[in-house]
């Protein structure tokens, strides 16, 4: 009688391979999820900063054009933010998914009074104007 133990070796090999794959998945899946969340946070905050850049550029342009100028911009945001506006910069806190807050800040030239502007999630229509015979510019959300 010939003894054949190749079947047992194949079964042990498959069992070790299966356990290795399960361990690999158990450790890499949470790391991949963590990496994707971080990437989405960075992407979303950069999109918000890009939208705030539109507002900053509009403020600088209206200031450079002088009294009587006006510009309307459309901003699309993935979450509501409150923008602090001063004569030299815009800033807005952006809440990350891990609980941290990233401060978005953009510089511009203007003669605006300090104030704030609440932007909603989705489409926002913002008007930047410098009325004739006025010493200061105005920024407001149009409904």
mmCIF file of N, CA and C in Angstrom:
data_model
loop_
_atom_site.group_PDB
_atom_site.id
_atom_site.type_symbol
_atom_site.label_atom_id
_atom_site.label_comp_id
_atom_site.label_asym_id
_atom_site.label_seq_id
_atom_site.Cartn_x
_atom_site.Cartn_y
_atom_site.Cartn_z
ATOM 1 N N UNK A 1 0.830 -1.167 0.000
ATOM 2 C CA UNK A 1 0.000 0.000 0.000
ATOM 3 C C UNK A 1 0.888 1.248 0.000
ATOM 4 N N UNK A 2 0.549 2.187 -0.919
ATOM 5 C CA UNK A 2 1.331 3.417 -1.070
ATOM 6 C C UNK A 2 0.684 4.513 -0.224
ATOM 7 N N UNK A 3 1.519 5.127 0.541
ATOM 8 C CA UNK A 3 1.027 6.185 1.415
ATOM 9 C C UNK A 3 1.106 7.527 0.671
ATOM 10 N N UNK A 4 -0.033 8.259 0.582
ATOM 11 C CA UNK A 4 -0.093 9.544 -0.139
ATOM 12 C C UNK A 4 -0.543 10.621 0.829
ATOM 13 N N UNK A 5 0.351 11.493 1.225
ATOM 14 C CA UNK A 5 -0.009 12.573 2.147
ATOM 15 C C UNK A 5 0.057 13.943 1.473
ATOM 16 N N UNK A 6 0.025 13.990 0.145
ATOM 17 C CA UNK A 6 0.041 15.266 -0.567
ATOM 18 C C UNK A 6 -1.269 16.023 -0.384
ATOM 19 N N UNK A 7 -2.341 15.290 -0.204
ATOM 20 C CA UNK A 7 -3.638 15.931 0.024
ATOM 21 C C UNK A 7 -3.664 16.690 1.329
ATOM 22 N N UNK A 8 -3.036 16.122 2.349
ATOM 23 C CA UNK A 8 -2.989 16.784 3.643
ATOM 24 C C UNK A 8 -2.135 18.037 3.571
ATOM 25 N N UNK A 9 -1.032 18.008 2.835
ATOM 26 C CA UNK A 9 -0.168 19.185 2.681
ATOM 27 C C UNK A 9 -0.929 20.300 1.971
ATOM 28 N N UNK A 10 -1.692 19.954 0.951
ATOM 29 C CA UNK A 10 -2.480 20.962 0.227
ATOM 30 C C UNK A 10 -3.532 21.578 1.123
ATOM 31 N N UNK A 11 -4.178 20.766 1.946
ATOM 32 C CA UNK A 11 -5.198 21.268 2.858
ATOM 33 C C UNK A 11 -4.572 22.196 3.900
ATOM 34 N N UNK A 12 -3.428 21.840 4.440
ATOM 35 C CA UNK A 12 -2.734 22.693 5.405
ATOM 36 C C UNK A 12 -2.299 24.005 4.745
ATOM 37 N N UNK A 13 -1.811 23.928 3.514
ATOM 38 C CA UNK A 13 -1.406 25.121 2.782
ATOM 39 C C UNK A 13 -2.596 26.051 2.576
ATOM 40 N N UNK A 14 -3.741 25.522 2.172
ATOM 41 C CA UNK A 14 -4.944 26.330 1.973
ATOM 42 C C UNK A 14 -5.419 26.932 3.287
ATOM 43 N N UNK A 15 -5.334 26.185 4.372
ATOM 44 C CA UNK A 15 -5.754 26.694 5.675
ATOM 45 C C UNK A 15 -4.848 27.839 6.130
ATOM 46 N N UNK A 16 -3.546 27.686 5.981
ATOM 47 C CA UNK A 16 -2.601 28.751 6.348
ATOM 48 C C UNK A 16 -2.805 29.972 5.466
ATOM 49 N N UNK A 17 -3.030 29.770 4.180
ATOM 50 C CA UNK A 17 -3.273 30.875 3.250
ATOM 51 C C UNK A 17 -4.548 31.629 3.626
ATOM 52 N N UNK A 18 -5.616 30.899 3.963
ATOM 53 C CA UNK A 18 -6.887 31.525 4.333
ATOM 54 C C UNK A 18 -6.741 32.340 5.614
ATOM 55 N N UNK A 19 -6.056 31.793 6.622
ATOM 56 C CA UNK A 19 -5.851 32.526 7.873
ATOM 57 C C UNK A 19 -5.004 33.775 7.622
ATOM 58 N N UNK A 20 -3.992 33.677 6.770
ATOM 59 C CA UNK A 20 -3.154 34.835 6.443
ATOM 60 C C UNK A 20 -3.965 35.933 5.767
ATOM 61 N N UNK A 21 -4.818 35.561 4.849
ATOM 62 C CA UNK A 21 -5.670 36.545 4.157
ATOM 63 C C UNK A 21 -6.622 37.207 5.146
ATOM 64 N N UNK A 22 -7.207 36.460 6.042
ATOM 65 C CA UNK A 22 -8.131 37.017 7.039
ATOM 66 C C UNK A 22 -7.398 38.003 7.940
ATOM 67 N N UNK A 23 -6.203 37.653 8.395
ATOM 68 C CA UNK A 23 -5.415 38.569 9.227
ATOM 69 C C UNK A 23 -5.029 39.828 8.459
ATOM 70 N N UNK A 24 -4.662 39.669 7.210
ATOM 71 C CA UNK A 24 -4.299 40.814 6.383
ATOM 72 C C UNK A 24 -5.481 41.771 6.226
ATOM 73 N N UNK A 25 -6.640 41.220 5.967
ATOM 74 C CA UNK A 25 -7.844 42.048 5.823
ATOM 75 C C UNK A 25 -8.202 42.711 7.139
ATOM 76 N N UNK A 26 -8.067 41.989 8.255
ATOM 77 C CA UNK A 26 -8.424 42.541 9.560
ATOM 78 C C UNK A 26 -7.564 43.749 9.923
ATOM 79 N N UNK A 27 -6.306 43.771 9.480
ATOM 80 C CA UNK A 27 -5.441 44.896 9.814
ATOM 81 C C UNK A 27 -5.467 46.008 8.766
ATOM 82 N N UNK A 28 -5.632 45.679 7.509
ATOM 83 C CA UNK A 28 -5.559 46.710 6.469
ATOM 84 C C UNK A 28 -6.879 47.439 6.249
ATOM 85 N N UNK A 29 -8.014 46.790 6.481
ATOM 86 C CA UNK A 29 -9.302 47.444 6.246
ATOM 87 C C UNK A 29 -9.500 48.673 7.142
ATOM 88 N N UNK A 30 -9.234 48.596 8.461
ATOM 89 C CA UNK A 30 -9.366 49.822 9.267
ATOM 90 C C UNK A 30 -8.382 50.915 8.859
ATOM 91 N N UNK A 31 -7.170 50.540 8.471
ATOM 92 C CA UNK A 31 -6.201 51.540 8.031
ATOM 93 C C UNK A 31 -6.637 52.212 6.735
ATOM 94 N N UNK A 32 -7.204 51.431 5.838
ATOM 95 C CA UNK A 32 -7.698 51.996 4.581
ATOM 96 C C UNK A 32 -8.858 52.955 4.840
ATOM 97 N N UNK A 33 -9.754 52.588 5.762
ATOM 98 C CA UNK A 33 -10.887 53.450 6.105
ATOM 99 C C UNK A 33 -10.386 54.763 6.714
ATOM 100 N N UNK A 34 -9.411 54.673 7.617
ATOM 101 C CA UNK A 34 -8.825 55.859 8.236
ATOM 102 C C UNK A 34 -8.188 56.761 7.181
ATOM 103 N N UNK A 35 -7.458 56.173 6.250
ATOM 104 C CA UNK A 35 -6.818 56.941 5.184
ATOM 105 C C UNK A 35 -7.820 57.616 4.266
ATOM 106 N N UNK A 36 -8.917 56.923 3.968
ATOM 107 C CA UNK A 36 -9.942 57.518 3.103
ATOM 108 C C UNK A 36 -10.630 58.683 3.801
ATOM 109 N N UNK A 37 -10.900 58.565 5.111
ATOM 110 C CA UNK A 37 -11.522 59.674 5.837
ATOM 111 C C UNK A 37 -10.627 60.904 5.835
ATOM 112 N N UNK A 38 -9.330 60.694 6.071
ATOM 113 C CA UNK A 38 -8.393 61.818 6.065
ATOM 114 C C UNK A 38 -8.340 62.470 4.682
ATOM 115 N N UNK A 39 -8.322 61.651 3.639
ATOM 116 C CA UNK A 39 -8.275 62.187 2.270
ATOM 117 C C UNK A 39 -9.526 62.985 1.949
ATOM 118 N N UNK A 40 -10.686 62.494 2.366
ATOM 119 C CA UNK A 40 -11.930 63.219 2.125
ATOM 120 C C UNK A 40 -11.963 64.530 2.905
ATOM 121 N N UNK A 41 -11.457 64.529 4.135
ATOM 122 C CA UNK A 41 -11.391 65.770 4.907
ATOM 123 C C UNK A 41 -10.543 66.815 4.201
ATOM 124 N N UNK A 42 -9.390 66.401 3.735
ATOM 125 C CA UNK A 42 -8.492 67.340 3.039
ATOM 126 C C UNK A 42 -9.158 67.848 1.764
ATOM 127 N N UNK A 43 -9.766 66.954 1.017
ATOM 128 C CA UNK A 43 -10.432 67.333 -0.231
ATOM 129 C C UNK A 43 -11.579 68.314 0.026
ATOM 130 N N UNK A 44 -12.421 68.018 1.017
ATOM 131 C CA UNK A 44 -13.558 68.893 1.311
ATOM 132 C C UNK A 44 -13.108 70.256 1.828
ATOM 133 N N UNK A 45 -12.058 70.279 2.658
ATOM 134 C CA UNK A 45 -11.583 71.571 3.161
ATOM 135 C C UNK A 45 -10.956 72.394 2.033
ATOM 136 N N UNK A 46 -10.289 71.741 1.094
ATOM 137 C CA UNK A 46 -9.717 72.472 -0.046
ATOM 138 C C UNK A 46 -10.820 73.001 -0.963
ATOM 139 N N UNK A 47 -11.903 72.246 -1.121
ATOM 140 C CA UNK A 47 -13.040 72.746 -1.904
ATOM 141 C C UNK A 47 -13.656 73.970 -1.231
ATOM 142 N N UNK A 48 -13.797 73.935 0.092
ATOM 143 C CA UNK A 48 -14.342 75.087 0.817
ATOM 144 C C UNK A 48 -13.413 76.288 0.693
ATOM 145 N N UNK A 49 -12.116 76.051 0.770
ATOM 146 C CA UNK A 49 -11.162 77.157 0.623
ATOM 147 C C UNK A 49 -11.216 77.739 -0.788
ATOM 148 N N UNK A 50 -11.424 76.889 -1.784
ATOM 149 C CA UNK A 50 -11.574 77.371 -3.155
ATOM 150 C C UNK A 50 -12.805 78.243 -3.327
ATOM 151 N N UNK A 51 -13.900 77.855 -2.672
ATOM 152 C CA UNK A 51 -15.114 78.665 -2.743
ATOM 153 C C UNK A 51 -14.922 79.997 -2.012
ATOM 154 N N UNK A 52 -14.233 79.964 -0.872
ATOM 155 C CA UNK A 52 -13.944 81.221 -0.160
ATOM 156 C C UNK A 52 -13.000 82.102 -0.962
ATOM 157 N N UNK A 53 -12.160 81.487 -1.772
ATOM 158 C CA UNK A 53 -11.258 82.243 -2.638
ATOM 159 C C UNK A 53 -12.054 83.071 -3.651
ATOM 160 N N UNK A 54 -13.166 82.532 -4.129
ATOM 161 C CA UNK A 54 -14.033 83.307 -5.034
ATOM 162 C C UNK A 54 -14.508 84.585 -4.349
ATOM 163 N N UNK A 55 -14.915 84.456 -3.078
ATOM 164 C CA UNK A 55 -15.394 85.614 -2.335
ATOM 165 C C UNK A 55 -14.264 86.615 -2.097
ATOM 166 N N UNK A 56 -13.103 86.127 -1.725
ATOM 167 C CA UNK A 56 -11.950 86.994 -1.495
ATOM 168 C C UNK A 56 -11.558 87.746 -2.770
ATOM 169 N N UNK A 57 -11.557 87.055 -3.897
ATOM 170 C CA UNK A 57 -11.231 87.703 -5.176
ATOM 171 C C UNK A 57 -12.278 88.742 -5.560
ATOM 172 N N UNK A 58 -13.556 88.443 -5.292
ATOM 173 C CA UNK A 58 -14.617 89.404 -5.609
ATOM 174 C C UNK A 58 -14.477 90.663 -4.755
ATOM 175 N N UNK A 59 -14.141 90.495 -3.483
ATOM 176 C CA UNK A 59 -13.942 91.650 -2.597
ATOM 177 C C UNK A 59 -12.783 92.510 -3.096
ATOM 178 N N UNK A 60 -11.674 91.871 -3.437
ATOM 179 C CA UNK A 60 -10.510 92.628 -3.942
ATOM 180 C C UNK A 60 -10.825 93.338 -5.255
ATOM 181 N N UNK A 61 -11.580 92.678 -6.126
ATOM 182 C CA UNK A 61 -11.912 93.285 -7.418
ATOM 183 C C UNK A 61 -12.829 94.493 -7.248
ATOM 184 N N UNK A 62 -13.857 94.366 -6.409
ATOM 185 C CA UNK A 62 -14.765 95.492 -6.179
ATOM 186 C C UNK A 62 -14.005 96.649 -5.541
ATOM 187 N N UNK A 63 -13.101 96.351 -4.632
ATOM 188 C CA UNK A 63 -12.293 97.405 -3.997
ATOM 189 C C UNK A 63 -11.410 98.115 -5.023
ATOM 190 N N UNK A 64 -10.824 97.334 -5.937
ATOM 191 C CA UNK A 64 -9.938 97.953 -6.933
ATOM 192 C C UNK A 64 -10.714 98.751 -7.978
ATOM 193 N N UNK A 65 -11.962 98.375 -8.244
ATOM 194 C CA UNK A 65 -12.777 99.105 -9.228
ATOM 195 C C UNK A 65 -13.355 100.393 -8.656
ATOM 196 N N UNK A 66 -13.489 100.470 -7.339
ATOM 197 C CA UNK A 66 -13.943 101.710 -6.703
ATOM 198 C C UNK A 66 -15.446 101.784 -6.506
ATOM 199 N N UNK A 67 -15.891 102.978 -6.098
ATOM 200 C CA UNK A 67 -17.307 103.187 -5.807
ATOM 201 C C UNK A 67 -18.169 102.945 -7.031
ATOM 202 N N UNK A 68 -19.354 102.393 -6.777
ATOM 203 C CA UNK A 68 -20.293 102.101 -7.853
ATOM 204 C C UNK A 68 -20.123 100.707 -8.447
ATOM 205 N N UNK A 69 -19.135 99.971 -8.003
ATOM 206 C CA UNK A 69 -18.931 98.628 -8.554
ATOM 207 C C UNK A 69 -19.669 97.584 -7.715
ATOM 208 N N UNK A 70 -19.972 96.490 -8.385
ATOM 209 C CA UNK A 70 -20.747 95.416 -7.743
ATOM 210 C C UNK A 70 -20.418 94.106 -8.424
ATOM 211 N N UNK A 71 -20.360 93.045 -7.657
ATOM 212 C CA UNK A 71 -20.120 91.719 -8.215
ATOM 213 C C UNK A 71 -20.946 90.697 -7.444
ATOM 214 N N UNK A 72 -21.553 89.778 -8.183
ATOM 215 C CA UNK A 72 -22.337 88.697 -7.591
ATOM 216 C C UNK A 72 -21.630 87.382 -7.879
ATOM 217 N N UNK A 73 -21.470 86.580 -6.848
ATOM 218 C CA UNK A 73 -20.822 85.279 -7.030
ATOM 219 C C UNK A 73 -21.728 84.181 -6.471
ATOM 220 N N UNK A 74 -21.538 82.987 -7.002
ATOM 221 C CA UNK A 74 -22.265 81.807 -6.533
ATOM 222 C C UNK A 74 -21.264 80.862 -5.892
ATOM 223 N N UNK A 75 -21.568 80.446 -4.676
ATOM 224 C CA UNK A 75 -20.695 79.536 -3.939
ATOM 225 C C UNK A 75 -21.484 78.284 -3.588
ATOM 226 N N UNK A 76 -20.879 77.130 -3.804
ATOM 227 C CA UNK A 76 -21.503 75.860 -3.453
ATOM 228 C C UNK A 76 -20.646 75.185 -2.397
ATOM 229 N N UNK A 77 -21.238 74.961 -1.219
ATOM 230 C CA UNK A 77 -20.514 74.379 -0.097
ATOM 231 C C UNK A 77 -21.120 73.037 0.304
ATOM 232 N N UNK A 78 -20.280 72.151 0.826
ATOM 233 C CA UNK A 78 -20.771 70.848 1.256
ATOM 234 C C UNK A 78 -21.242 70.860 2.708
ATOM 235 N N UNK A 79 -20.967 71.930 3.440
ATOM 236 C CA UNK A 79 -21.505 72.102 4.792
ATOM 237 C C UNK A 79 -21.579 73.584 5.109
ATOM 238 N N UNK A 80 -22.448 73.938 6.046
ATOM 239 C CA UNK A 80 -22.623 75.340 6.430
ATOM 240 C C UNK A 80 -21.397 75.821 7.197
ATOM 241 N N UNK A 81 -20.974 77.044 6.885
ATOM 242 C CA UNK A 81 -19.854 77.648 7.613
ATOM 243 C C UNK A 81 -20.169 79.107 7.912
ATOM 244 N N UNK A 82 -19.514 79.635 8.928
ATOM 245 C CA UNK A 82 -19.661 81.032 9.310
ATOM 246 C C UNK A 82 -18.345 81.736 8.993
ATOM 247 N N UNK A 83 -18.381 82.699 8.090
ATOM 248 C CA UNK A 83 -17.180 83.381 7.620
ATOM 249 C C UNK A 83 -17.018 84.700 8.357
ATOM 250 N N UNK A 84 -15.852 84.891 8.951
ATOM 251 C CA UNK A 84 -15.502 86.159 9.600
ATOM 252 C C UNK A 84 -14.841 87.039 8.547
ATOM 253 N N UNK A 85 -15.353 88.255 8.382
ATOM 254 C CA UNK A 85 -14.851 89.170 7.368
ATOM 255 C C UNK A 85 -14.251 90.391 8.052
ATOM 256 N N UNK A 86 -13.021 90.718 7.684
ATOM 257 C CA UNK A 86 -12.381 91.957 8.149
ATOM 258 C C UNK A 86 -11.909 92.723 6.914
ATOM 259 N N UNK A 87 -11.264 93.851 7.126
ATOM 260 C CA UNK A 87 -10.806 94.649 5.990
ATOM 261 C C UNK A 87 -9.620 94.020 5.270
ATOM 262 N N UNK A 88 -8.936 93.056 5.905
ATOM 263 C CA UNK A 88 -7.747 92.486 5.269
ATOM 264 C C UNK A 88 -7.799 90.979 5.042
ATOM 265 N N UNK A 89 -8.750 90.270 5.636
ATOM 266 C CA UNK A 89 -8.811 88.824 5.424
ATOM 267 C C UNK A 89 -10.199 88.253 5.692
ATOM 268 N N UNK A 90 -10.409 87.056 5.176
ATOM 269 C CA UNK A 90 -11.581 86.228 5.479
ATOM 270 C C UNK A 90 -11.077 85.028 6.260
ATOM 271 N N UNK A 91 -11.845 84.578 7.232
ATOM 272 C CA UNK A 91 -11.472 83.342 7.916
ATOM 273 C C UNK A 91 -12.736 82.571 8.257
ATOM 274 N N UNK A 92 -12.601 81.250 8.261
ATOM 275 C CA UNK A 92 -13.732 80.387 8.578
ATOM 276 C C UNK A 92 -13.220 79.103 9.213
ATOM 277 N N UNK A 93 -13.834 78.695 10.322
ATOM 278 C CA UNK A 93 -13.459 77.399 10.898
ATOM 279 C C UNK A 93 -14.121 76.272 10.110
ATOM 280 N N UNK A 94 -13.358 75.222 9.827
ATOM 281 C CA UNK A 94 -13.903 74.078 9.090
ATOM 282 C C UNK A 94 -13.768 72.843 9.975
ATOM 283 N N UNK A 95 -14.898 72.239 10.334
ATOM 284 C CA UNK A 95 -14.905 71.065 11.208
ATOM 285 C C UNK A 95 -14.536 69.819 10.422
ATOM 286 N N UNK A 96 -13.485 69.138 10.884
ATOM 287 C CA UNK A 96 -13.054 67.887 10.266
ATOM 288 C C UNK A 96 -13.818 66.718 10.901
ATOM 289 N N UNK A 97 -13.811 65.571 10.242
ATOM 290 C CA UNK A 97 -14.538 64.408 10.744
ATOM 291 C C UNK A 97 -13.917 63.818 12.001
ATOM 292 N N UNK A 98 -12.633 64.091 12.246
ATOM 293 C CA UNK A 98 -11.988 63.559 13.445
ATOM 294 C C UNK A 98 -12.159 64.490 14.653
ATOM 295 N N UNK A 99 -12.971 65.535 14.519
ATOM 296 C CA UNK A 99 -13.251 66.445 15.619
ATOM 297 C C UNK A 99 -12.362 67.672 15.667
ATOM 298 N N UNK A 100 -11.318 67.707 14.878
ATOM 299 C CA UNK A 100 -10.426 68.862 14.848
ATOM 300 C C UNK A 100 -11.037 69.964 13.990
ATOM 301 N N UNK A 101 -10.582 71.182 14.213
ATOM 302 C CA UNK A 101 -11.067 72.332 13.451
ATOM 303 C C UNK A 101 -9.899 72.933 12.683
ATOM 304 N N UNK A 102 -10.075 73.085 11.370
ATOM 305 C CA UNK A 102 -9.064 73.698 10.517
ATOM 306 C C UNK A 102 -9.521 75.121 10.204
ATOM 307 N N UNK A 103 -8.632 76.073 10.399
ATOM 308 C CA UNK A 103 -8.953 77.474 10.130
ATOM 309 C C UNK A 103 -8.581 77.808 8.686
ATOM 310 N N UNK A 104 -9.576 78.177 7.893
ATOM 311 C CA UNK A 104 -9.347 78.596 6.511
ATOM 312 C C UNK A 104 -9.211 80.117 6.509
ATOM 313 N N UNK A 105 -8.117 80.635 5.967
ATOM 314 C CA UNK A 105 -7.871 82.080 5.990
ATOM 315 C C UNK A 105 -7.372 82.534 4.630
ATOM 316 N N UNK A 106 -7.980 83.615 4.106
ATOM 317 C CA UNK A 106 -7.602 84.189 2.815
ATOM 318 C C UNK A 106 -7.480 85.706 2.957
ATOM 319 N N UNK A 107 -6.437 86.269 2.377
ATOM 320 C CA UNK A 107 -6.197 87.709 2.444
ATOM 321 C C UNK A 107 -6.811 88.420 1.242
ATOM 322 N N UNK A 108 -7.196 89.673 1.458
ATOM 323 C CA UNK A 108 -7.709 90.523 0.378
ATOM 324 C C UNK A 108 -7.531 91.985 0.770
ATOM 325 N N UNK A 109 -7.768 92.882 -0.187
ATOM 326 C CA UNK A 109 -7.743 94.322 0.065
ATOM 327 C C UNK A 109 -9.172 94.836 0.039
ATOM 328 N N UNK A 110 -9.538 95.624 1.039
ATOM 329 C CA UNK A 110 -10.891 96.186 1.048
ATOM 330 C C UNK A 110 -10.991 97.281 2.099
ATOM 331 N N UNK A 111 -12.159 97.876 2.180
ATOM 332 C CA UNK A 111 -12.473 98.814 3.244
ATOM 333 C C UNK A 111 -13.744 98.352 3.959
ATOM 334 N N UNK A 112 -13.874 97.061 4.131
ATOM 335 C CA UNK A 112 -15.037 96.480 4.804
ATOM 336 C C UNK A 112 -14.945 96.658 6.311
ATOM 337 N N UNK A 113 -16.115 96.774 6.945
ATOM 338 C CA UNK A 113 -16.180 96.713 8.397
ATOM 339 C C UNK A 113 -16.054 95.248 8.801
ATOM 340 N N UNK A 114 -15.581 95.016 9.998
ATOM 341 C CA UNK A 114 -15.526 93.641 10.499
ATOM 342 C C UNK A 114 -16.940 93.128 10.725
ATOM 343 N N UNK A 115 -17.151 91.872 10.388
ATOM 344 C CA UNK A 115 -18.459 91.260 10.544
ATOM 345 C C UNK A 115 -18.382 89.793 10.203
ATOM 346 N N UNK A 116 -19.539 89.193 10.087
ATOM 347 C CA UNK A 116 -19.568 87.776 9.729
ATOM 348 C C UNK A 116 -20.663 87.528 8.701
ATOM 349 N N UNK A 117 -20.528 86.422 8.009
ATOM 350 C CA UNK A 117 -21.461 86.030 6.964
ATOM 351 C C UNK A 117 -21.718 84.539 7.117
ATOM 352 N N UNK A 118 -22.962 84.163 7.316
ATOM 353 C CA UNK A 118 -23.313 82.748 7.458
ATOM 354 C C UNK A 118 -23.652 82.171 6.092
ATOM 355 N N UNK A 119 -22.924 81.151 5.703
ATOM 356 C CA UNK A 119 -23.161 80.486 4.422
ATOM 357 C C UNK A 119 -23.778 79.127 4.671
ATOM 358 N N UNK A 120 -24.808 78.813 3.912
ATOM 359 C CA UNK A 120 -25.531 77.558 4.073
ATOM 360 C C UNK A 120 -24.901 76.446 3.253
ATOM 361 N N UNK A 121 -25.271 75.231 3.589
ATOM 362 C CA UNK A 121 -24.863 74.080 2.785
ATOM 363 C C UNK A 121 -25.584 74.178 1.448
ATOM 364 N N UNK A 122 -24.867 73.931 0.376
ATOM 365 C CA UNK A 122 -25.454 74.012 -0.958
ATOM 366 C C UNK A 122 -25.125 75.337 -1.624
ATOM 367 N N UNK A 123 -26.054 75.832 -2.415
ATOM 368 C CA UNK A 123 -25.847 77.035 -3.224
ATOM 369 C C UNK A 123 -26.050 78.305 -2.394
ATOM 370 N N UNK A 124 -25.110 79.240 -2.495
ATOM 371 C CA UNK A 124 -25.190 80.552 -1.846
ATOM 372 C C UNK A 124 -24.914 81.624 -2.901
ATOM 373 N N UNK A 125 -25.745 82.651 -2.911
ATOM 374 C CA UNK A 125 -25.556 83.775 -3.829
ATOM 375 C C UNK A 125 -25.107 84.969 -2.993
ATOM 376 N N UNK A 126 -23.876 85.433 -3.235
ATOM 377 C CA UNK A 126 -23.271 86.493 -2.441
ATOM 378 C C UNK A 126 -23.069 87.731 -3.312
ATOM 379 N N UNK A 127 -23.419 88.893 -2.764
ATOM 380 C CA UNK A 127 -23.258 90.160 -3.463
ATOM 381 C C UNK A 127 -22.193 90.975 -2.725
ATOM 382 N N UNK A 128 -21.214 91.434 -3.488
ATOM 383 C CA UNK A 128 -20.177 92.336 -2.969
ATOM 384 C C UNK A 128 -20.346 93.646 -3.725
ATOM 385 N N UNK A 129 -20.573 94.733 -2.990
ATOM 386 C CA UNK A 129 -20.790 96.015 -3.666
ATOM 387 C C UNK A 129 -20.175 97.164 -2.876
ATOM 388 N N UNK A 130 -19.856 98.208 -3.619
ATOM 389 C CA UNK A 130 -19.392 99.458 -3.024
ATOM 390 C C UNK A 130 -20.305 100.541 -3.580
ATOM 391 N N UNK A 131 -21.335 100.918 -2.814
ATOM 392 C CA UNK A 131 -22.304 101.898 -3.313
ATOM 393 C C UNK A 131 -21.661 103.261 -3.578
ATOM 394 N N UNK A 132 -22.244 103.963 -4.517
ATOM 395 C CA UNK A 132 -21.778 105.325 -4.826
ATOM 396 C C UNK A 132 -22.037 106.205 -3.607
ATOM 397 N N UNK A 133 -21.125 107.126 -3.331
ATOM 398 C CA UNK A 133 -21.190 108.054 -2.191
ATOM 399 C C UNK A 133 -21.195 107.320 -0.845
ATOM 400 N N UNK A 134 -20.552 106.168 -0.787
ATOM 401 C CA UNK A 134 -20.423 105.429 0.466
ATOM 402 C C UNK A 134 -18.937 105.241 0.769
ATOM 403 N N UNK A 135 -18.596 105.287 2.034
ATOM 404 C CA UNK A 135 -17.197 105.141 2.416
ATOM 405 C C UNK A 135 -16.785 103.681 2.545
ATOM 406 N N UNK A 136 -17.755 102.786 2.668
ATOM 407 C CA UNK A 136 -17.425 101.376 2.905
ATOM 408 C C UNK A 136 -18.170 100.456 1.949
ATOM 409 N N UNK A 137 -17.563 99.292 1.750
ATOM 410 C CA UNK A 137 -18.162 98.242 0.913
ATOM 411 C C UNK A 137 -19.137 97.411 1.752
ATOM 412 N N UNK A 138 -19.997 96.677 1.049
ATOM 413 C CA UNK A 138 -20.958 95.775 1.709
ATOM 414 C C UNK A 138 -20.834 94.379 1.111
ATOM 415 N N UNK A 139 -20.974 93.372 1.958
ATOM 416 C CA UNK A 139 -21.039 91.980 1.515
ATOM 417 C C UNK A 139 -22.254 91.362 2.181
ATOM 418 N N UNK A 140 -23.152 90.795 1.377
ATOM 419 C CA UNK A 140 -24.345 90.176 1.943
ATOM 420 C C UNK A 140 -24.793 89.017 1.072
ATOM 421 N N UNK A 141 -25.584 88.162 1.706
ATOM 422 C CA UNK A 141 -26.126 86.996 1.007
ATOM 423 C C UNK A 141 -27.491 87.365 0.451
ATOM 424 N N UNK A 142 -27.697 87.037 -0.811
ATOM 425 C CA UNK A 142 -28.955 87.333 -1.470
ATOM 426 C C UNK A 142 -29.794 86.064 -1.489
ATOM 427 N N UNK A 143 -31.040 86.184 -1.101
ATOM 428 C CA UNK A 143 -31.927 85.016 -1.053
ATOM 429 C C UNK A 143 -32.763 84.892 -2.290
#
